[in-house]
Amino acid sequence: MTIYLALALFATGVGGGIAASVASIASVVSYPALLALGLPPLAANVTNTMALVFLVPGAMLGSRQELARQRARVARLGAIMAAGGAAGATALLLAPPGAFALVVPVLIAASSILLILQPRLRGLAPSPDTERSRWRLGAMFGVAVYIGYFGAAGGVLMLALLAATICESLIRVNAIKNVVAGAANLVAATIFAAFAPVDWAFVPLLALGFGVGGYLGQRLVRHLPVTVLRVFVALVGLVLAVKLGLSAYR
C-alpha cells in the first residue's frame, strides 16, 4: 500500500465519521471514495460496513454528555437494530445485486421530509407510548435491514424516525442514533467477515479515520444551531434521493 493510498483511506474515514455525526451520511462520503480507490461495488459496500463499526467508539467518547442516562433506551433500541442488521446483511448476500436500489430514493426522500416536519410531529406524537409502539419498532427494524443491506443515508432514516418519536433534543437524538445504528453495522460486519469479499487491507486505516471523525463530528455538532442541523440533514437527504433516483430509474 502506498503512502498516498493510506492517506486517502484515513482522510475518507475522517470525512465519513464527521459526516455521520453531523449529518448522518457517512456512507455517502466513504462508499463512493472506496469505488474511486478501485474496489468493486460489493467489496466497497462490505469493506465500508466493516470499518463503520469503529465509528461508534469515537462517537460515544465525543457524546458522553448527550448519552448520559440513556443506557436502557440505547440497549433496547440497539437490540432491534442488531436483529435488523443481521437480516439486511443476509439479504445482501442472497438477493440479486441492486434489488433494493429502486426503493432507496423513496425511503430517503420520505425520511428527509419527515425530518423537516419534525417539530410539528414531535408536538403531536412523542410520548413513552409512541416510543414503544409497534409501528415505530417495526419501522426501526426496517431501517436496520436497510443499514445492514447497504446503509447509505441509513442514518438519515434513523434520525428522522427517532426525532419524530423521542422526547429529547435533536443533539441527544443524534447521539443515540450514532450508537444504535452501530449495532446494525456490527452484526452485519460479523456476517460479512465470514461470507463476503471484505478487502482487509483497506479496513484498519479507514476504521481509524471513522473513529477520529466520529469523535470530532460529535463535538462539532454541539455548536451548530438545532434548526440549521435539521434542515441541513434534510436537504442533504433530498439531494441524495434525487441523485440515487436518477441512477435507479433511468
PDB file of C-alpha atoms in Angstrom:
ATOM      1  CA  MET A   1       0.000   0.000   0.000  1.00  0.00           C
ATOM      2  CA  THR A   2       1.389   3.411  -0.970  1.00  0.00           C
ATOM      3  CA  ILE A   3       1.521   6.376   1.381  1.00  0.00           C
ATOM      4  CA  TYR A   4      -0.959   8.186  -0.868  1.00  0.00           C
ATOM      5  CA  LEU A   5      -3.488   5.363  -0.646  1.00  0.00           C
ATOM      6  CA  ALA A   6      -3.013   5.191   3.122  1.00  0.00           C
ATOM      7  CA  LEU A   7      -3.623   8.924   3.485  1.00  0.00           C
ATOM      8  CA  ALA A   8      -6.645   8.722   1.188  1.00  0.00           C
ATOM      9  CA  LEU A   9      -8.182   5.927   3.266  1.00  0.00           C
ATOM     10  CA  PHE A  10      -7.607   7.744   6.549  1.00  0.00           C
ATOM     11  CA  ALA A  11      -8.997  11.014   5.136  1.00  0.00           C
ATOM     12  CA  THR A  12     -12.014   9.157   3.772  1.00  0.00           C
ATOM     13  CA  GLY A  13     -12.673   7.704   7.213  1.00  0.00           C
ATOM     14  CA  VAL A  14     -12.330  11.069   8.966  1.00  0.00           C
ATOM     15  CA  GLY A  15     -14.643  12.721   6.449  1.00  0.00           C
ATOM     16  CA  GLY A  16     -17.148   9.894   6.734  1.00  0.00           C
ATOM     17  CA  GLY A  17     -17.032   9.956  10.536  1.00  0.00           C
ATOM     18  CA  ILE A  18     -17.676  13.689  10.678  1.00  0.00           C
ATOM     19  CA  ALA A  19     -20.456  13.324   8.094  1.00  0.00           C
ATOM     20  CA  ALA A  20     -22.030  10.546  10.175  1.00  0.00           C
ATOM     21  CA  SER A  21     -22.018  12.504  13.422  1.00  0.00           C
ATOM     22  CA  VAL A  22     -23.144  15.799  11.912  1.00  0.00           C
ATOM     23  CA  ALA A  23     -25.386  14.796   9.009  1.00  0.00           C
ATOM     24  CA  SER A  24     -25.940  11.000   9.260  1.00  0.00           C
ATOM     25  CA  ILE A  25     -24.402  10.367   5.840  1.00  0.00           C
ATOM     26  CA  ALA A  26     -21.126   8.516   6.437  1.00  0.00           C
ATOM     27  CA  SER A  27     -21.533   6.070   3.562  1.00  0.00           C
ATOM     28  CA  VAL A  28     -22.396   8.862   1.159  1.00  0.00           C
ATOM     29  CA  VAL A  29     -18.811  10.046   1.689  1.00  0.00           C
ATOM     30  CA  SER A  30     -16.940   6.776   2.146  1.00  0.00           C
ATOM     31  CA  TYR A  31     -18.663   4.390  -0.286  1.00  0.00           C
ATOM     32  CA  PRO A  32     -18.020   6.484  -3.449  1.00  0.00           C
ATOM     33  CA  ALA A  33     -14.463   7.082  -2.230  1.00  0.00           C
ATOM     34  CA  LEU A  34     -13.830   3.340  -1.977  1.00  0.00           C
ATOM     35  CA  LEU A  35     -15.182   2.887  -5.504  1.00  0.00           C
ATOM     36  CA  ALA A  36     -12.818   5.631  -6.685  1.00  0.00           C
ATOM     37  CA  LEU A  37      -9.916   3.824  -4.978  1.00  0.00           C
ATOM     38  CA  GLY A  38     -10.587   0.771  -7.122  1.00  0.00           C
ATOM     39  CA  LEU A  39     -12.840  -1.545  -5.114  1.00  0.00           C
ATOM     40  CA  PRO A  40     -15.762  -3.215  -6.941  1.00  0.00           C
ATOM     41  CA  PRO A  41     -19.249  -2.292  -5.630  1.00  0.00           C
ATOM     42  CA  LEU A  42     -19.879  -5.318  -3.391  1.00  0.00           C
ATOM     43  CA  ALA A  43     -16.381  -5.241  -1.903  1.00  0.00           C
ATOM     44  CA  ALA A  44     -16.660  -1.474  -1.332  1.00  0.00           C
ATOM     45  CA  ASN A  45     -20.004  -1.934   0.419  1.00  0.00           C
ATOM     46  CA  VAL A  46     -18.932  -4.683   2.814  1.00  0.00           C
ATOM     47  CA  THR A  47     -15.493  -3.128   3.481  1.00  0.00           C
ATOM     48  CA  ASN A  48     -17.202   0.148   4.312  1.00  0.00           C
ATOM     49  CA  THR A  49     -19.595  -1.584   6.712  1.00  0.00           C
ATOM     50  CA  MET A  50     -16.692  -3.386   8.393  1.00  0.00           C
ATOM     51  CA  ALA A  51     -14.853  -0.121   9.042  1.00  0.00           C
ATOM     52  CA  LEU A  52     -18.007   1.739  10.121  1.00  0.00           C
ATOM     53  CA  VAL A  53     -18.136  -0.366  13.273  1.00  0.00           C
ATOM     54  CA  PHE A  54     -15.261   1.743  14.615  1.00  0.00           C
ATOM     55  CA  LEU A  55     -17.256   4.941  14.230  1.00  0.00           C
ATOM     56  CA  VAL A  56     -19.204   4.075  17.377  1.00  0.00           C
ATOM     57  CA  PRO A  57     -16.368   4.257  19.966  1.00  0.00           C
ATOM     58  CA  GLY A  58     -15.324   7.684  18.696  1.00  0.00           C
ATOM     59  CA  ALA A  59     -18.900   8.939  18.628  1.00  0.00           C
ATOM     60  CA  MET A  60     -19.544   7.627  22.140  1.00  0.00           C
ATOM     61  CA  LEU A  61     -16.426   9.323  23.519  1.00  0.00           C
ATOM     62  CA  GLY A  62     -17.471  12.581  21.911  1.00  0.00           C
ATOM     63  CA  SER A  63     -21.073  12.369  23.123  1.00  0.00           C
ATOM     64  CA  ARG A  64     -20.817  11.155  26.727  1.00  0.00           C
ATOM     65  CA  GLN A  65     -22.723  14.250  27.808  1.00  0.00           C
ATOM     66  CA  GLU A  66     -25.631  13.556  25.414  1.00  0.00           C
ATOM     67  CA  LEU A  67     -25.726   9.826  26.224  1.00  0.00           C
ATOM     68  CA  ALA A  68     -25.986  10.321  29.992  1.00  0.00           C
ATOM     69  CA  ARG A  69     -28.924   8.360  31.470  1.00  0.00           C
ATOM     70  CA  GLN A  70     -29.696   6.785  28.079  1.00  0.00           C
ATOM     71  CA  ARG A  71     -28.306   3.284  28.713  1.00  0.00           C
ATOM     72  CA  ALA A  72     -31.650   1.459  28.925  1.00  0.00           C
ATOM     73  CA  ARG A  73     -33.025   3.173  25.834  1.00  0.00           C
ATOM     74  CA  VAL A  74     -29.853   2.550  23.822  1.00  0.00           C
ATOM     75  CA  ALA A  75     -29.802  -1.134  24.839  1.00  0.00           C
ATOM     76  CA  ARG A  76     -33.453  -1.605  23.862  1.00  0.00           C
ATOM     77  CA  LEU A  77     -33.114   0.120  20.501  1.00  0.00           C
ATOM     78  CA  GLY A  78     -29.730  -1.460  19.847  1.00  0.00           C
ATOM     79  CA  ALA A  79     -31.204  -4.964  20.139  1.00  0.00           C
ATOM     80  CA  ILE A  80     -33.790  -4.156  17.458  1.00  0.00           C
ATOM     81  CA  MET A  81     -31.128  -2.637  15.234  1.00  0.00           C
ATOM     82  CA  ALA A  82     -28.869  -5.665  15.631  1.00  0.00           C
ATOM     83  CA  ALA A  83     -31.649  -8.021  14.512  1.00  0.00           C
ATOM     84  CA  GLY A  84     -32.437  -5.856  11.504  1.00  0.00           C
ATOM     85  CA  GLY A  85     -28.767  -5.519  10.592  1.00  0.00           C
ATOM     86  CA  ALA A  86     -28.432  -9.302  10.526  1.00  0.00           C
ATOM     87  CA  ALA A  87     -31.455  -9.588   8.231  1.00  0.00           C
ATOM     88  CA  GLY A  88     -30.129  -6.905   5.893  1.00  0.00           C
ATOM     89  CA  ALA A  89     -26.660  -8.427   5.642  1.00  0.00           C
ATOM     90  CA  THR A  90     -28.172 -11.821   4.885  1.00  0.00           C
ATOM     91  CA  ALA A  91     -30.377 -10.279   2.200  1.00  0.00           C
ATOM     92  CA  LEU A  92     -27.345  -8.625   0.591  1.00  0.00           C
ATOM     93  CA  LEU A  93     -25.542 -11.948   0.322  1.00  0.00           C
ATOM     94  CA  LEU A  94     -28.579 -13.852  -1.003  1.00  0.00           C
ATOM     95  CA  ALA A  95     -30.514 -11.364  -3.160  1.00  0.00           C
ATOM     96  CA  PRO A  96     -29.722 -10.233  -6.718  1.00  0.00           C
ATOM     97  CA  PRO A  97     -27.438  -7.171  -6.801  1.00  0.00           C
ATOM     98  CA  GLY A  98     -29.358  -3.880  -6.903  1.00  0.00           C
ATOM     99  CA  ALA A  99     -32.718  -5.390  -5.918  1.00  0.00           C
ATOM    100  CA  PHE A 100     -33.154  -2.862  -3.123  1.00  0.00           C
ATOM    101  CA  ALA A 101     -31.980   0.121  -5.160  1.00  0.00           C
ATOM    102  CA  LEU A 102     -35.403   1.020  -6.567  1.00  0.00           C
ATOM    103  CA  VAL A 103     -36.950   1.784  -3.175  1.00  0.00           C
ATOM    104  CA  VAL A 104     -33.961   3.560  -1.650  1.00  0.00           C
ATOM    105  CA  PRO A 105     -34.627   7.005  -3.224  1.00  0.00           C
ATOM    106  CA  VAL A 106     -38.226   6.926  -1.990  1.00  0.00           C
ATOM    107  CA  LEU A 107     -37.186   5.980   1.550  1.00  0.00           C
ATOM    108  CA  ILE A 108     -34.547   8.688   1.741  1.00  0.00           C
ATOM    109  CA  ALA A 109     -36.847  11.381   0.315  1.00  0.00           C
ATOM    110  CA  ALA A 110     -39.628  10.427   2.742  1.00  0.00           C
ATOM    111  CA  SER A 111     -37.257  10.494   5.705  1.00  0.00           C
ATOM    112  CA  SER A 112     -35.933  13.919   4.715  1.00  0.00           C
ATOM    113  CA  ILE A 113     -39.448  15.358   4.524  1.00  0.00           C
ATOM    114  CA  LEU A 114     -40.219  13.765   7.888  1.00  0.00           C
ATOM    115  CA  LEU A 115     -37.147  15.433   9.358  1.00  0.00           C
ATOM    116  CA  ILE A 116     -38.218  18.853   8.058  1.00  0.00           C
ATOM    117  CA  LEU A 117     -41.636  18.339   9.683  1.00  0.00           C
ATOM    118  CA  GLN A 118     -40.078  17.012  12.891  1.00  0.00           C
ATOM    119  CA  PRO A 119     -41.077  19.900  15.222  1.00  0.00           C
ATOM    120  CA  ARG A 120     -44.769  19.506  14.332  1.00  0.00           C
ATOM    121  CA  LEU A 121     -44.586  15.738  14.547  1.00  0.00           C
ATOM    122  CA  ARG A 122     -42.986  15.885  17.978  1.00  0.00           C
ATOM    123  CA  GLY A 123     -45.736  18.208  19.127  1.00  0.00           C
ATOM    124  CA  LEU A 124     -48.309  15.604  18.156  1.00  0.00           C
ATOM    125  CA  ALA A 125     -46.648  12.274  18.755  1.00  0.00           C
ATOM    126  CA  PRO A 126     -43.727  11.841  21.151  1.00  0.00           C
ATOM    127  CA  SER A 127     -44.543  10.090  24.376  1.00  0.00           C
ATOM    128  CA  PRO A 128     -43.401   6.903  26.084  1.00  0.00           C
ATOM    129  CA  ASP A 129     -46.258   5.081  24.333  1.00  0.00           C
ATOM    130  CA  THR A 130     -45.158   6.397  20.934  1.00  0.00           C
ATOM    131  CA  GLU A 131     -41.557   5.377  21.555  1.00  0.00           C
ATOM    132  CA  ARG A 132     -42.566   1.805  22.363  1.00  0.00           C
ATOM    133  CA  SER A 133     -45.342   1.450  19.793  1.00  0.00           C
ATOM    134  CA  ARG A 134     -45.300  -1.484  17.409  1.00  0.00           C
ATOM    135  CA  TRP A 135     -45.272   0.648  14.274  1.00  0.00           C
ATOM    136  CA  ARG A 136     -42.258   2.543  15.494  1.00  0.00           C
ATOM    137  CA  LEU A 137     -40.360  -0.611  16.466  1.00  0.00           C
ATOM    138  CA  GLY A 138     -41.270  -2.170  13.115  1.00  0.00           C
ATOM    139  CA  ALA A 139     -40.039   0.916  11.279  1.00  0.00           C
ATOM    140  CA  MET A 140     -36.750   0.790  13.200  1.00  0.00           C
ATOM    141  CA  PHE A 141     -36.294  -2.846  12.237  1.00  0.00           C
ATOM    142  CA  GLY A 142     -36.887  -1.900   8.594  1.00  0.00           C
ATOM    143  CA  VAL A 143     -34.274   0.856   8.738  1.00  0.00           C
ATOM    144  CA  ALA A 144     -31.834  -1.580  10.347  1.00  0.00           C
ATOM    145  CA  VAL A 145     -32.418  -4.027   7.485  1.00  0.00           C
ATOM    146  CA  TYR A 146     -31.536  -1.247   5.066  1.00  0.00           C
ATOM    147  CA  ILE A 147     -28.396  -0.326   7.043  1.00  0.00           C
ATOM    148  CA  GLY A 148     -27.272  -3.948   7.011  1.00  0.00           C
ATOM    149  CA  TYR A 149     -28.015  -4.262   3.295  1.00  0.00           C
ATOM    150  CA  PHE A 150     -26.355  -1.078   2.033  1.00  0.00           C
ATOM    151  CA  GLY A 151     -26.630   1.764   4.514  1.00  0.00           C
ATOM    152  CA  ALA A 152     -26.007   4.949   2.509  1.00  0.00           C
ATOM    153  CA  ALA A 153     -28.135   7.584   4.284  1.00  0.00           C
ATOM    154  CA  GLY A 154     -29.484   4.939   6.653  1.00  0.00           C
ATOM    155  CA  GLY A 155     -28.595   7.394   9.391  1.00  0.00           C
ATOM    156  CA  VAL A 156     -30.907   9.968   7.814  1.00  0.00           C
ATOM    157  CA  LEU A 157     -33.758   7.481   8.000  1.00  0.00           C
ATOM    158  CA  MET A 158     -32.904   6.587  11.595  1.00  0.00           C
ATOM    159  CA  LEU A 159     -32.501  10.194  12.723  1.00  0.00           C
ATOM    160  CA  ALA A 160     -35.841  11.186  11.199  1.00  0.00           C
ATOM    161  CA  LEU A 161     -37.617   8.268  12.863  1.00  0.00           C
ATOM    162  CA  LEU A 162     -36.050   8.830  16.275  1.00  0.00           C
ATOM    163  CA  ALA A 163     -36.553  12.598  16.152  1.00  0.00           C
ATOM    164  CA  ALA A 164     -40.268  12.118  15.482  1.00  0.00           C
ATOM    165  CA  THR A 165     -40.805   9.750  18.394  1.00  0.00           C
ATOM    166  CA  ILE A 166     -38.311  10.541  21.182  1.00  0.00           C
ATOM    167  CA  CYS A 167     -38.866  13.406  23.607  1.00  0.00           C
ATOM    168  CA  GLU A 168     -35.276  14.664  23.527  1.00  0.00           C
ATOM    169  CA  SER A 169     -33.336  17.444  21.810  1.00  0.00           C
ATOM    170  CA  LEU A 170     -32.078  16.753  18.298  1.00  0.00           C
ATOM    171  CA  ILE A 171     -28.490  16.747  19.594  1.00  0.00           C
ATOM    172  CA  ARG A 172     -29.267  13.949  22.062  1.00  0.00           C
ATOM    173  CA  VAL A 173     -31.292  12.049  19.468  1.00  0.00           C
ATOM    174  CA  ASN A 174     -28.350  12.301  17.075  1.00  0.00           C
ATOM    175  CA  ALA A 175     -26.033  10.796  19.702  1.00  0.00           C
ATOM    176  CA  ILE A 176     -28.469   7.921  20.317  1.00  0.00           C
ATOM    177  CA  LYS A 177     -28.718   7.348  16.565  1.00  0.00           C
ATOM    178  CA  ASN A 178     -24.950   7.047  16.199  1.00  0.00           C
ATOM    179  CA  VAL A 179     -24.779   4.277  18.813  1.00  0.00           C
ATOM    180  CA  VAL A 180     -27.826   2.207  17.876  1.00  0.00           C
ATOM    181  CA  ALA A 181     -27.060   2.358  14.156  1.00  0.00           C
ATOM    182  CA  GLY A 182     -23.652   0.977  15.104  1.00  0.00           C
ATOM    183  CA  ALA A 183     -25.371  -2.141  16.444  1.00  0.00           C
ATOM    184  CA  ALA A 184     -26.786  -2.871  12.986  1.00  0.00           C
ATOM    185  CA  ASN A 185     -23.375  -2.324  11.424  1.00  0.00           C
ATOM    186  CA  LEU A 186     -21.653  -4.547  13.993  1.00  0.00           C
ATOM    187  CA  VAL A 187     -23.869  -7.557  13.313  1.00  0.00           C
ATOM    188  CA  ALA A 188     -23.725  -7.007   9.545  1.00  0.00           C
ATOM    189  CA  ALA A 189     -19.936  -6.716   9.717  1.00  0.00           C
ATOM    190  CA  THR A 190     -19.702 -10.002  11.615  1.00  0.00           C
ATOM    191  CA  ILE A 191     -21.630 -11.750   8.847  1.00  0.00           C
ATOM    192  CA  PHE A 192     -19.598 -10.048   6.126  1.00  0.00           C
ATOM    193  CA  ALA A 193     -16.346 -11.048   7.821  1.00  0.00           C
ATOM    194  CA  ALA A 194     -17.299 -14.695   7.380  1.00  0.00           C
ATOM    195  CA  PHE A 195     -19.032 -14.700   3.993  1.00  0.00           C
ATOM    196  CA  ALA A 196     -18.335 -11.518   1.977  1.00  0.00           C
ATOM    197  CA  PRO A 197     -15.342 -10.239  -0.046  1.00  0.00           C
ATOM    198  CA  VAL A 198     -14.017  -7.744   2.501  1.00  0.00           C
ATOM    199  CA  ASP A 199     -10.794  -6.022   1.442  1.00  0.00           C
ATOM    200  CA  TRP A 200      -8.989  -6.337   4.765  1.00  0.00           C
ATOM    201  CA  ALA A 201      -6.050  -4.195   3.681  1.00  0.00           C
ATOM    202  CA  PHE A 202      -8.397  -1.183   3.482  1.00  0.00           C
ATOM    203  CA  VAL A 203     -10.123  -1.701   6.823  1.00  0.00           C
ATOM    204  CA  PRO A 204      -7.607  -0.545   9.501  1.00  0.00           C
ATOM    205  CA  LEU A 205      -6.889   2.971   8.206  1.00  0.00           C
ATOM    206  CA  LEU A 206     -10.486   3.532   7.163  1.00  0.00           C
ATOM    207  CA  ALA A 207     -11.665   2.375  10.589  1.00  0.00           C
ATOM    208  CA  LEU A 208      -9.152   4.620  12.366  1.00  0.00           C
ATOM    209  CA  GLY A 209     -10.406   7.563  10.333  1.00  0.00           C
ATOM    210  CA  PHE A 210     -14.026   6.758  11.209  1.00  0.00           C
ATOM    211  CA  GLY A 211     -13.144   6.694  14.893  1.00  0.00           C
ATOM    212  CA  VAL A 212     -11.400  10.067  14.755  1.00  0.00           C
ATOM    213  CA  GLY A 213     -14.112  11.595  12.579  1.00  0.00           C
ATOM    214  CA  GLY A 214     -16.888  10.293  14.828  1.00  0.00           C
ATOM    215  CA  TYR A 215     -15.288  11.910  17.859  1.00  0.00           C
ATOM    216  CA  LEU A 216     -14.656  15.236  16.123  1.00  0.00           C
ATOM    217  CA  GLY A 217     -18.084  15.320  14.490  1.00  0.00           C
ATOM    218  CA  GLN A 218     -19.991  14.738  17.714  1.00  0.00           C
ATOM    219  CA  ARG A 219     -18.134  17.602  19.396  1.00  0.00           C
ATOM    220  CA  LEU A 220     -18.732  19.829  16.372  1.00  0.00           C
ATOM    221  CA  VAL A 221     -22.463  19.161  16.331  1.00  0.00           C
ATOM    222  CA  ARG A 222     -22.871  20.735  19.796  1.00  0.00           C
ATOM    223  CA  HIS A 223     -22.001  24.126  18.360  1.00  0.00           C
ATOM    224  CA  LEU A 224     -24.446  24.034  15.434  1.00  0.00           C
ATOM    225  CA  PRO A 225     -27.952  25.557  15.761  1.00  0.00           C
ATOM    226  CA  VAL A 226     -30.519  22.747  16.011  1.00  0.00           C
ATOM    227  CA  THR A 227     -32.749  24.153  13.254  1.00  0.00           C
ATOM    228  CA  VAL A 228     -29.793  24.548  10.917  1.00  0.00           C
ATOM    229  CA  LEU A 229     -28.713  20.970  11.630  1.00  0.00           C
ATOM    230  CA  ARG A 230     -32.181  19.568  10.976  1.00  0.00           C
ATOM    231  CA  VAL A 231     -32.678  21.476   7.721  1.00  0.00           C
ATOM    232  CA  PHE A 232     -29.151  20.720   6.514  1.00  0.00           C
ATOM    233  CA  VAL A 233     -29.574  16.975   7.071  1.00  0.00           C
ATOM    234  CA  ALA A 234     -32.976  17.054   5.354  1.00  0.00           C
ATOM    235  CA  LEU A 235     -31.646  18.922   2.326  1.00  0.00           C
ATOM    236  CA  VAL A 236     -28.686  16.559   2.025  1.00  0.00           C
ATOM    237  CA  GLY A 237     -31.118  13.652   2.121  1.00  0.00           C
ATOM    238  CA  LEU A 238     -33.306  15.147  -0.612  1.00  0.00           C
ATOM    239  CA  VAL A 239     -30.315  15.791  -2.849  1.00  0.00           C
ATOM    240  CA  LEU A 240     -29.122  12.234  -2.305  1.00  0.00           C
ATOM    241  CA  ALA A 241     -32.613  10.879  -3.051  1.00  0.00           C
ATOM    242  CA  VAL A 242     -32.679  12.727  -6.380  1.00  0.00           C
ATOM    243  CA  LYS A 243     -29.184  11.508  -7.264  1.00  0.00           C
ATOM    244  CA  LEU A 244     -29.973   7.889  -6.433  1.00  0.00           C
ATOM    245  CA  GLY A 245     -33.347   8.160  -8.162  1.00  0.00           C
ATOM    246  CA  LEU A 246     -31.765   9.357 -11.398  1.00  0.00           C
ATOM    247  CA  SER A 247     -29.368   6.413 -11.282  1.00  0.00           C
ATOM    248  CA  ALA A 248     -32.010   3.827 -10.380  1.00  0.00           C
ATOM    249  CA  TYR A 249     -34.842   4.839 -12.725  1.00  0.00           C
ATOM    250  CA  ARG A 250     -33.085   5.938 -15.899  1.00  0.00           C
TER     251      ARG A 250
END
